[in-house]
Amino acid sequence: MPDEAPAAVTGDDAYRSAGHLAEIGRPAEAEARLRSALAAAPDDADLLTLLGFVLRQQRDYPAALAACEAARAADPSLADAHAERAESLIALIRAAEAVAAAGEAVRLAPQRPGGHLVLARALTTGRRFAEARAAARHGLALDPHSAEGLLTLAEVERAAGDREAAEQAARAALALEPGNAYGRWLLAMLDAERLRVGRSLRALRDVARENPARPDVISLTWPIRSLLSALRRWFAAAIVLVAAGTLAAVWWPPAGPVSRILAGLFAAVVAGFAARVLIPAGRLPWRCLRLAPALLRRATRAGMVTVAGQVALLIGYAVTGRWWLPVLALAAVPVLYGLGLAELLGDRLDDPGFRHALRASAREFRDWGGELGRWWQETRRELRETWNDDNPVPPRPGRPR
């Protein structure tokens, strides 16, 4: 009978069935199967390691790390436990610990490619790109036909800024596994970074359709966010240049017409660049923006309004020559950067690992503040006692010494 089946399931059976459930995208069922098996064998390191993996699939990174810690305690020589622990630490943005854990996995099983690939990802998190590239290539050399190895190398190269090498590795991975969702997403984002707008969005839309339970709406908003990111980098400098020319015209009048020409030119370039990115993108990024986290959505929309206002001010200055128009555009530059910071925070707050790291940092800061306060109180007390010892209060008149 179905209600008697779990009693007959062995640890190996539970491991195989849970692994299959995780592989086909049913991690919650895999977790239930593993916890049932762990009730009978709580120190089974293999089951605990797989539990860490399925918890990480569900983005419960602290619980995943706890399961991996238990697996490591149960069997310190199990390389998979160290590798999975490193993956959880990567998700929790604890790069140094992740590198140490992945290094231990490599030491215990140097001929297994997976440990080297985890080490490459951990080193990439710590921005140690040369070492990460070497680790990824070593893992790939141990299994040259591994799509995971090629995609790890593509991740490293993309993070290091070598988009050509990243695209080559991603395409090689997709040649081995054409349906690999992560490989297709990675290639789409590489296309996005090269402003291949239509191709990138088509690929992202197809990946989202095949994974309707967890559509990556934030990635689909990249045309809007990339436009704002690019404008923050150079449009602010252009506005500063126009404002400087406007102020210089007070002492050197020929600077005025030059700054007005520059204002019109910069406004035209911004409008053209926005059309180059947003028109091929169509309505899809705007639809996805409505589904994005609230802070990200509001900051992005406010950023677009701010840029539009700055462009209008530059056009007004180019037409009328009124000096206060570029000054207003310049005053909006800090607003644009502040909105960019809010947008970045809104993006990262969607990541449970970042939220956990942020809370951990807040706790550390609070503890540091408490220690500083205690140190200051102790220091004041010691200074007061030292002062009283060196400068005794004289007796009052009429009182015995």
Short mmCIF file of C-alpha atoms in Angstrom, two decimals:
data_model
loop_
_atom_site.label_atom_id
_atom_site.label_comp_id
_atom_site.label_asym_id
_atom_site.label_seq_id
_atom_site.Cartn_x
_atom_site.Cartn_y
_atom_site.Cartn_z
CA MET A 1 0.00 0.00 0.00
CA PRO A 2 1.28 3.59 -0.64
CA ASP A 3 1.38 4.53 3.04
CA GLU A 4 3.66 1.56 3.76
CA ALA A 5 6.15 2.27 0.94
CA PRO A 6 8.47 4.68 2.80
CA ALA A 7 9.23 2.08 5.46
CA ALA A 8 10.64 -0.24 2.80
CA VAL A 9 12.78 2.41 1.13
CA THR A 10 16.51 2.14 1.87
CA GLY A 11 18.96 5.02 2.05
CA ASP A 12 20.26 4.21 -1.43
CA ASP A 13 16.72 4.06 -2.82
CA ALA A 14 15.88 7.41 -1.23
CA TYR A 15 19.06 8.93 -2.62
CA ARG A 16 18.31 7.73 -6.16
CA SER A 17 14.65 8.73 -6.12
CA ALA A 18 15.36 12.14 -4.56
CA GLY A 19 18.13 12.76 -7.07
CA HIS A 20 15.73 11.97 -9.91
CA LEU A 21 13.09 14.31 -8.48
CA ALA A 22 15.65 17.11 -8.18
CA GLU A 23 16.83 16.49 -11.73
CA ILE A 24 13.34 16.82 -13.21
CA GLY A 25 12.64 20.03 -11.29
CA ARG A 26 10.67 18.81 -8.27
CA PRO A 27 12.98 19.81 -5.40
CA ALA A 28 10.22 20.09 -2.77
CA GLU A 29 9.29 16.43 -3.28
CA ALA A 30 12.97 15.50 -3.25
CA GLU A 31 13.39 17.32 0.05
CA ALA A 32 10.45 15.44 1.60
CA ARG A 33 11.89 12.12 0.45
CA LEU A 34 15.31 12.95 1.86
CA ARG A 35 13.99 14.14 5.22
CA SER A 36 11.99 10.95 5.55
CA ALA A 37 15.11 8.89 4.90
CA LEU A 38 17.21 11.05 7.25
CA ALA A 39 14.77 10.41 10.08
CA ALA A 40 16.03 6.81 10.04
CA ALA A 41 19.68 7.67 9.21
CA PRO A 42 20.43 11.21 10.45
CA ASP A 43 24.19 10.87 9.91
CA ASP A 44 24.09 9.71 6.29
CA ALA A 45 26.51 12.17 4.67
CA ASP A 46 25.35 11.41 1.11
CA LEU A 47 21.71 12.09 1.97
CA LEU A 48 22.67 15.30 3.81
CA THR A 49 24.73 16.49 0.85
CA LEU A 50 21.87 15.87 -1.56
CA LEU A 51 19.54 17.65 0.86
CA GLY A 52 21.86 20.66 0.70
CA PHE A 53 21.61 20.57 -3.09
CA VAL A 54 17.78 20.43 -3.21
CA LEU A 55 17.54 23.20 -0.60
CA ARG A 56 19.86 25.31 -2.74
CA GLN A 57 17.59 24.60 -5.72
CA GLN A 58 14.80 26.15 -3.65
CA ARG A 59 17.05 29.13 -2.81
CA ASP A 60 17.04 28.35 0.92
CA TYR A 61 20.77 28.96 1.16
CA PRO A 62 21.21 29.08 4.97
CA ALA A 63 19.41 25.74 5.35
CA ALA A 64 21.43 24.30 2.46
CA LEU A 65 24.64 25.37 4.16
CA ALA A 66 23.50 23.82 7.45
CA ALA A 67 22.81 20.50 5.70
CA CYS A 68 26.27 20.58 4.10
CA GLU A 69 27.87 21.37 7.46
CA ALA A 70 26.11 18.32 8.91
CA ALA A 71 27.31 16.18 5.98
CA ARG A 72 30.87 17.39 6.47
CA ALA A 73 30.69 16.59 10.19
CA ALA A 74 29.31 13.13 9.44
CA ASP A 75 32.03 12.33 6.88
CA PRO A 76 34.88 14.85 6.60
CA SER A 77 36.42 12.86 3.73
CA LEU A 78 33.37 13.18 1.43
CA ALA A 79 34.45 15.51 -1.38
CA ASP A 80 30.88 16.10 -2.55
CA ALA A 81 29.94 17.54 0.85
CA HIS A 82 32.74 20.12 0.62
CA ALA A 83 31.85 20.96 -3.00
CA GLU A 84 28.16 21.44 -2.21
CA ARG A 85 29.08 23.50 0.85
CA ALA A 86 31.17 25.72 -1.44
CA GLU A 87 28.17 26.20 -3.74
CA SER A 88 26.03 27.35 -0.80
CA LEU A 89 28.77 29.73 0.34
CA ILE A 90 28.99 31.18 -3.18
CA ALA A 91 25.25 31.83 -3.07
CA LEU A 92 25.66 33.51 0.32
CA ILE A 93 28.44 35.76 -1.08
CA ARG A 94 31.12 34.35 1.22
CA ALA A 95 33.84 34.04 -1.39
CA ALA A 96 36.86 33.32 0.82
CA GLU A 97 35.11 30.48 2.64
CA ALA A 98 33.79 29.13 -0.66
CA VAL A 99 37.30 29.01 -2.11
CA ALA A 100 38.54 27.13 0.97
CA ALA A 101 35.68 24.62 0.81
CA ALA A 102 36.11 24.04 -2.93
CA GLY A 103 39.86 23.67 -2.46
CA GLU A 104 39.22 20.93 0.10
CA ALA A 105 36.92 19.16 -2.36
CA VAL A 106 39.69 19.27 -4.98
CA ARG A 107 42.25 17.97 -2.48
CA LEU A 108 40.04 15.02 -1.55
CA ALA A 109 39.12 14.12 -5.15
CA PRO A 110 41.65 15.71 -7.54
CA GLN A 111 40.59 13.58 -10.51
CA ARG A 112 36.92 14.60 -10.34
CA PRO A 113 36.14 17.58 -12.60
CA GLY A 114 33.23 18.86 -10.50
CA GLY A 115 35.44 20.08 -7.65
CA HIS A 116 37.62 22.10 -10.03
CA LEU A 117 34.54 23.71 -11.59
CA VAL A 118 33.15 24.68 -8.19
CA LEU A 119 36.56 26.12 -7.32
CA ALA A 120 36.50 28.15 -10.55
CA ARG A 121 33.10 29.60 -9.65
CA ALA A 122 34.24 30.41 -6.11
CA LEU A 123 37.38 32.14 -7.40
CA THR A 124 35.24 34.12 -9.85
CA THR A 125 33.07 35.31 -6.97
CA GLY A 126 36.26 36.62 -5.35
CA ARG A 127 37.30 38.21 -8.70
CA ARG A 128 40.43 36.05 -8.95
CA PHE A 129 39.96 35.55 -12.65
CA ALA A 130 43.34 34.11 -13.66
CA GLU A 131 43.09 31.37 -11.02
CA ALA A 132 39.42 30.79 -11.87
CA ARG A 133 40.25 30.36 -15.56
CA ALA A 134 42.98 27.87 -14.72
CA ALA A 135 40.66 25.87 -12.44
CA ALA A 136 37.89 25.81 -15.07
CA ARG A 137 40.29 24.67 -17.79
CA HIS A 138 41.68 21.96 -15.50
CA GLY A 139 38.18 20.67 -14.79
CA LEU A 140 37.36 20.78 -18.49
CA ALA A 141 40.55 18.87 -19.32
CA LEU A 142 39.38 16.06 -17.03
CA ASP A 143 36.08 15.88 -18.96
CA PRO A 144 36.42 17.62 -22.36
CA HIS A 145 32.83 16.85 -23.37
CA SER A 146 31.24 18.39 -20.29
CA ALA A 147 28.66 21.09 -21.00
CA GLU A 148 28.90 22.16 -17.34
CA GLY A 149 32.66 22.62 -17.72
CA LEU A 150 32.26 24.73 -20.85
CA LEU A 151 29.55 26.87 -19.24
CA THR A 152 31.69 27.38 -16.14
CA LEU A 153 34.52 28.57 -18.38
CA ALA A 154 32.04 30.87 -20.15
CA GLU A 155 30.97 32.30 -16.75
CA VAL A 156 34.58 32.99 -15.83
CA GLU A 157 35.39 34.64 -19.16
CA ARG A 158 32.25 36.77 -19.05
CA ALA A 159 33.01 37.96 -15.52
CA ALA A 160 36.60 38.70 -16.58
CA GLY A 161 35.32 40.82 -19.49
CA ASP A 162 36.37 38.53 -22.38
CA ARG A 163 33.02 38.25 -24.14
CA GLU A 164 34.51 36.62 -27.23
CA ALA A 165 35.93 33.69 -25.27
CA ALA A 166 32.75 33.47 -23.19
CA GLU A 167 30.57 33.25 -26.30
CA GLN A 168 32.83 30.62 -27.83
CA ALA A 169 32.63 28.44 -24.71
CA ALA A 170 28.84 28.90 -24.39
CA ARG A 171 28.29 27.93 -28.03
CA ALA A 172 30.47 24.84 -27.58
CA ALA A 173 28.35 23.85 -24.57
CA LEU A 174 25.13 24.30 -26.54
CA ALA A 175 26.56 22.20 -29.35
CA LEU A 176 26.78 19.37 -26.80
CA GLU A 177 23.42 20.13 -25.12
CA PRO A 178 21.24 22.30 -27.39
CA GLY A 179 18.42 22.42 -24.82
CA ASN A 180 20.53 23.58 -21.89
CA ALA A 181 18.49 26.45 -20.42
CA TYR A 182 21.38 28.08 -18.57
CA GLY A 183 23.60 27.98 -21.66
CA ARG A 184 20.91 29.65 -23.75
CA TRP A 185 20.34 32.28 -21.05
CA LEU A 186 24.07 32.97 -20.83
CA LEU A 187 24.38 33.34 -24.60
CA ALA A 188 21.37 35.69 -24.59
CA MET A 189 23.00 37.88 -21.94
CA LEU A 190 26.24 37.96 -23.95
CA ASP A 191 24.17 39.13 -26.92
CA ALA A 192 22.60 41.75 -24.64
CA GLU A 193 26.02 43.08 -23.66
CA ARG A 194 26.78 43.52 -27.37
CA LEU A 195 23.39 45.23 -27.97
CA ARG A 196 22.07 42.43 -30.18
CA VAL A 197 18.65 43.40 -28.89
CA GLY A 198 16.25 41.33 -30.95
CA ARG A 199 18.23 38.09 -30.78
CA SER A 200 18.83 38.43 -27.05
CA LEU A 201 15.18 39.04 -26.18
CA ARG A 202 13.95 36.22 -28.42
CA ALA A 203 16.27 33.78 -26.66
CA LEU A 204 15.28 35.04 -23.21
CA ARG A 205 11.60 34.81 -24.10
CA ASP A 206 12.01 31.22 -25.28
CA VAL A 207 13.83 30.23 -22.07
CA ALA A 208 11.10 31.89 -19.99
CA ARG A 209 8.37 30.03 -21.89
CA GLU A 210 10.07 26.71 -21.16
CA ASN A 211 10.36 27.58 -17.44
CA PRO A 212 7.00 29.18 -16.65
CA ALA A 213 7.26 28.41 -12.93
CA ARG A 214 10.26 30.76 -12.53
CA PRO A 215 10.46 33.27 -15.38
CA ASP A 216 13.51 35.52 -15.20
CA VAL A 217 11.66 38.82 -15.51
CA ILE A 218 14.64 40.88 -14.34
CA SER A 219 16.83 39.64 -17.20
CA LEU A 220 14.05 40.48 -19.65
CA THR A 221 14.16 44.13 -18.53
CA TRP A 222 17.80 44.49 -19.59
CA PRO A 223 17.21 46.94 -22.50
CA ILE A 224 15.79 49.56 -20.14
CA ARG A 225 18.33 48.97 -17.38
CA SER A 226 21.32 48.76 -19.74
CA LEU A 227 20.27 52.03 -21.34
CA LEU A 228 20.17 53.75 -17.96
CA SER A 229 23.49 52.19 -16.93
CA ALA A 230 25.22 53.44 -20.08
CA LEU A 231 23.74 56.92 -19.70
CA ARG A 232 24.89 57.16 -16.08
CA ARG A 233 28.42 56.52 -17.26
CA TRP A 234 28.73 59.12 -20.02
CA PHE A 235 25.64 61.34 -20.14
CA ALA A 236 26.48 62.79 -16.73
CA ALA A 237 29.94 63.74 -18.01
CA ALA A 238 28.35 65.33 -21.07
CA ILE A 239 26.04 67.44 -18.88
CA VAL A 240 29.01 68.55 -16.77
CA LEU A 241 30.80 69.63 -19.95
CA VAL A 242 27.79 71.64 -21.16
CA ALA A 243 27.35 73.28 -17.74
CA ALA A 244 31.05 74.15 -17.63
CA GLY A 245 30.77 75.78 -21.06
CA THR A 246 27.74 77.73 -19.91
CA LEU A 247 29.61 79.09 -16.88
CA ALA A 248 32.73 79.80 -18.95
CA ALA A 249 30.61 81.98 -21.26
CA VAL A 250 30.31 84.50 -18.42
CA TRP A 251 34.03 85.34 -18.86
CA TRP A 252 34.50 84.18 -22.46
CA PRO A 253 31.33 84.73 -24.54
CA PRO A 254 32.36 82.47 -27.49
CA ALA A 255 32.00 79.48 -25.15
CA GLY A 256 28.22 80.02 -25.06
CA PRO A 257 27.42 79.03 -28.67
CA VAL A 258 29.80 76.06 -28.43
CA SER A 259 28.08 74.77 -25.28
CA ARG A 260 24.65 75.19 -26.93
CA ILE A 261 25.78 73.16 -29.95
CA LEU A 262 27.16 70.47 -27.63
CA ALA A 263 23.89 70.41 -25.68
CA GLY A 264 21.88 69.78 -28.84
CA LEU A 265 24.38 67.18 -30.04
CA PHE A 266 24.33 65.26 -26.75
CA ALA A 267 20.53 65.32 -26.61
CA ALA A 268 20.37 63.93 -30.15
CA VAL A 269 22.88 61.17 -29.31
CA VAL A 270 20.88 60.13 -26.22
CA ALA A 271 17.65 60.04 -28.21
CA GLY A 272 19.28 58.01 -30.97
CA PHE A 273 20.86 55.55 -28.54
CA ALA A 274 17.55 55.08 -26.73
CA ALA A 275 15.81 54.41 -30.03
CA ARG A 276 18.56 51.95 -31.01
CA VAL A 277 17.93 49.91 -27.85
CA LEU A 278 14.25 50.35 -27.02
CA ILE A 279 12.57 50.17 -30.44
CA PRO A 280 13.87 46.65 -31.32
CA ALA A 281 13.04 45.54 -27.76
CA GLY A 282 9.36 46.37 -28.17
CA ARG A 283 6.92 46.17 -25.28
CA LEU A 284 8.30 43.03 -23.62
CA PRO A 285 10.81 44.76 -21.27
CA TRP A 286 8.11 47.21 -20.11
CA ARG A 287 5.69 44.36 -19.41
CA CYS A 288 8.33 42.50 -17.44
CA LEU A 289 9.24 45.65 -15.52
CA ARG A 290 5.72 45.60 -14.04
CA LEU A 291 6.55 42.19 -12.52
CA ALA A 292 9.94 43.23 -11.13
CA PRO A 293 10.52 43.93 -7.39
CA ALA A 294 8.96 47.21 -6.29
CA LEU A 295 12.20 49.09 -5.54
CA LEU A 296 13.76 48.05 -8.84
CA ARG A 297 10.61 48.97 -10.77
CA ARG A 298 10.20 52.40 -9.18
CA ALA A 299 13.88 53.31 -9.43
CA THR A 300 14.03 52.30 -13.10
CA ARG A 301 10.94 54.29 -14.02
CA ALA A 302 12.16 57.31 -12.08
CA GLY A 303 15.53 57.01 -13.81
CA MET A 304 13.89 57.08 -17.24
CA VAL A 305 11.86 60.15 -16.24
CA THR A 306 15.02 61.86 -14.95
CA VAL A 307 16.93 61.19 -18.19
CA ALA A 308 14.00 62.43 -20.27
CA GLY A 309 13.91 65.60 -18.18
CA GLN A 310 17.66 66.15 -18.61
CA VAL A 311 17.37 65.70 -22.38
CA ALA A 312 14.51 68.20 -22.48
CA LEU A 313 16.57 70.71 -20.48
CA LEU A 314 19.53 70.36 -22.86
CA ILE A 315 17.26 70.83 -25.87
CA GLY A 316 15.74 73.90 -24.22
CA TYR A 317 19.21 75.32 -23.61
CA ALA A 318 20.29 74.61 -27.20
CA VAL A 319 17.24 76.48 -28.48
CA THR A 320 16.99 79.39 -26.00
CA GLY A 321 20.48 79.74 -24.50
CA ARG A 322 19.11 80.21 -20.98
CA TRP A 323 21.96 79.40 -18.62
CA TRP A 324 19.87 77.93 -15.80
CA LEU A 325 18.60 75.02 -17.95
CA PRO A 326 21.92 73.08 -18.02
CA VAL A 327 22.40 73.93 -14.35
CA LEU A 328 19.11 72.18 -13.58
CA ALA A 329 20.22 69.20 -15.71
CA LEU A 330 23.47 69.11 -13.73
CA ALA A 331 21.58 69.20 -10.43
CA ALA A 332 19.68 66.06 -11.54
CA VAL A 333 22.91 64.05 -12.01
CA PRO A 334 23.17 63.03 -8.32
CA VAL A 335 19.50 62.03 -8.48
CA LEU A 336 20.25 59.78 -11.45
CA TYR A 337 23.11 58.10 -9.59
CA GLY A 338 21.01 57.69 -6.46
CA LEU A 339 18.29 56.02 -8.49
CA GLY A 340 20.93 53.76 -10.03
CA LEU A 341 22.00 52.66 -6.55
CA ALA A 342 18.36 52.02 -5.60
CA GLU A 343 17.87 50.01 -8.79
CA LEU A 344 20.93 47.89 -8.04
CA LEU A 345 19.74 47.31 -4.49
CA GLY A 346 16.27 46.39 -5.73
CA ASP A 347 17.81 43.87 -8.11
CA ARG A 348 20.00 42.27 -5.45
CA LEU A 349 17.25 42.19 -2.82
CA ASP A 350 15.50 39.63 -5.01
CA ASP A 351 18.40 37.26 -4.25
CA PRO A 352 17.98 35.38 -0.93
CA GLY A 353 21.75 34.99 -0.67
CA PHE A 354 22.28 38.75 -0.90
CA ARG A 355 19.53 39.39 1.66
CA HIS A 356 21.14 36.94 4.06
CA ALA A 357 24.57 38.51 3.52
CA LEU A 358 23.06 41.97 4.07
CA ARG A 359 21.48 40.87 7.34
CA ALA A 360 24.76 39.28 8.43
CA SER A 361 26.61 42.51 7.65
CA ALA A 362 24.01 44.49 9.60
CA ARG A 363 24.47 42.19 12.59
CA GLU A 364 28.25 42.54 12.39
CA PHE A 365 27.94 46.32 12.18
CA ARG A 366 25.54 46.34 15.14
CA ASP A 367 27.92 44.16 17.16
CA TRP A 368 30.84 46.39 16.20
CA GLY A 369 28.86 49.45 17.25
CA GLY A 370 28.04 47.81 20.60
CA GLU A 371 31.69 46.94 21.17
CA LEU A 372 32.74 50.48 20.25
CA GLY A 373 30.19 51.90 22.70
CA ARG A 374 31.41 49.62 25.47
CA TRP A 375 35.03 50.55 24.71
CA TRP A 376 34.21 54.24 24.85
CA GLN A 377 32.37 53.91 28.17
CA GLU A 378 35.27 51.95 29.65
CA THR A 379 37.79 54.46 28.29
CA ARG A 380 35.85 57.40 29.72
CA ARG A 381 35.66 55.69 33.10
CA GLU A 382 39.40 55.00 33.12
CA LEU A 383 40.21 58.57 32.04
CA ARG A 384 37.95 59.95 34.76
CA GLU A 385 39.57 57.75 37.41
CA THR A 386 43.06 58.71 36.22
CA TRP A 387 42.16 62.40 36.29
CA ASN A 388 40.75 62.12 39.83
CA ASP A 389 43.88 60.30 41.02
CA ASP A 390 46.21 62.94 39.53
CA ASN A 391 44.06 65.90 40.57
CA PRO A 392 42.48 65.19 43.97
CA VAL A 393 39.65 67.50 44.97
CA PRO A 394 40.86 69.89 47.72
CA PRO A 395 38.93 69.79 51.01
CA ARG A 396 36.25 72.37 51.52
CA PRO A 397 36.89 75.19 53.99
CA GLY A 398 35.98 74.29 57.56
CA ARG A 399 36.25 70.53 56.95
CA PRO A 400 39.13 68.41 58.27
CA ARG A 401 41.79 67.35 55.83
#
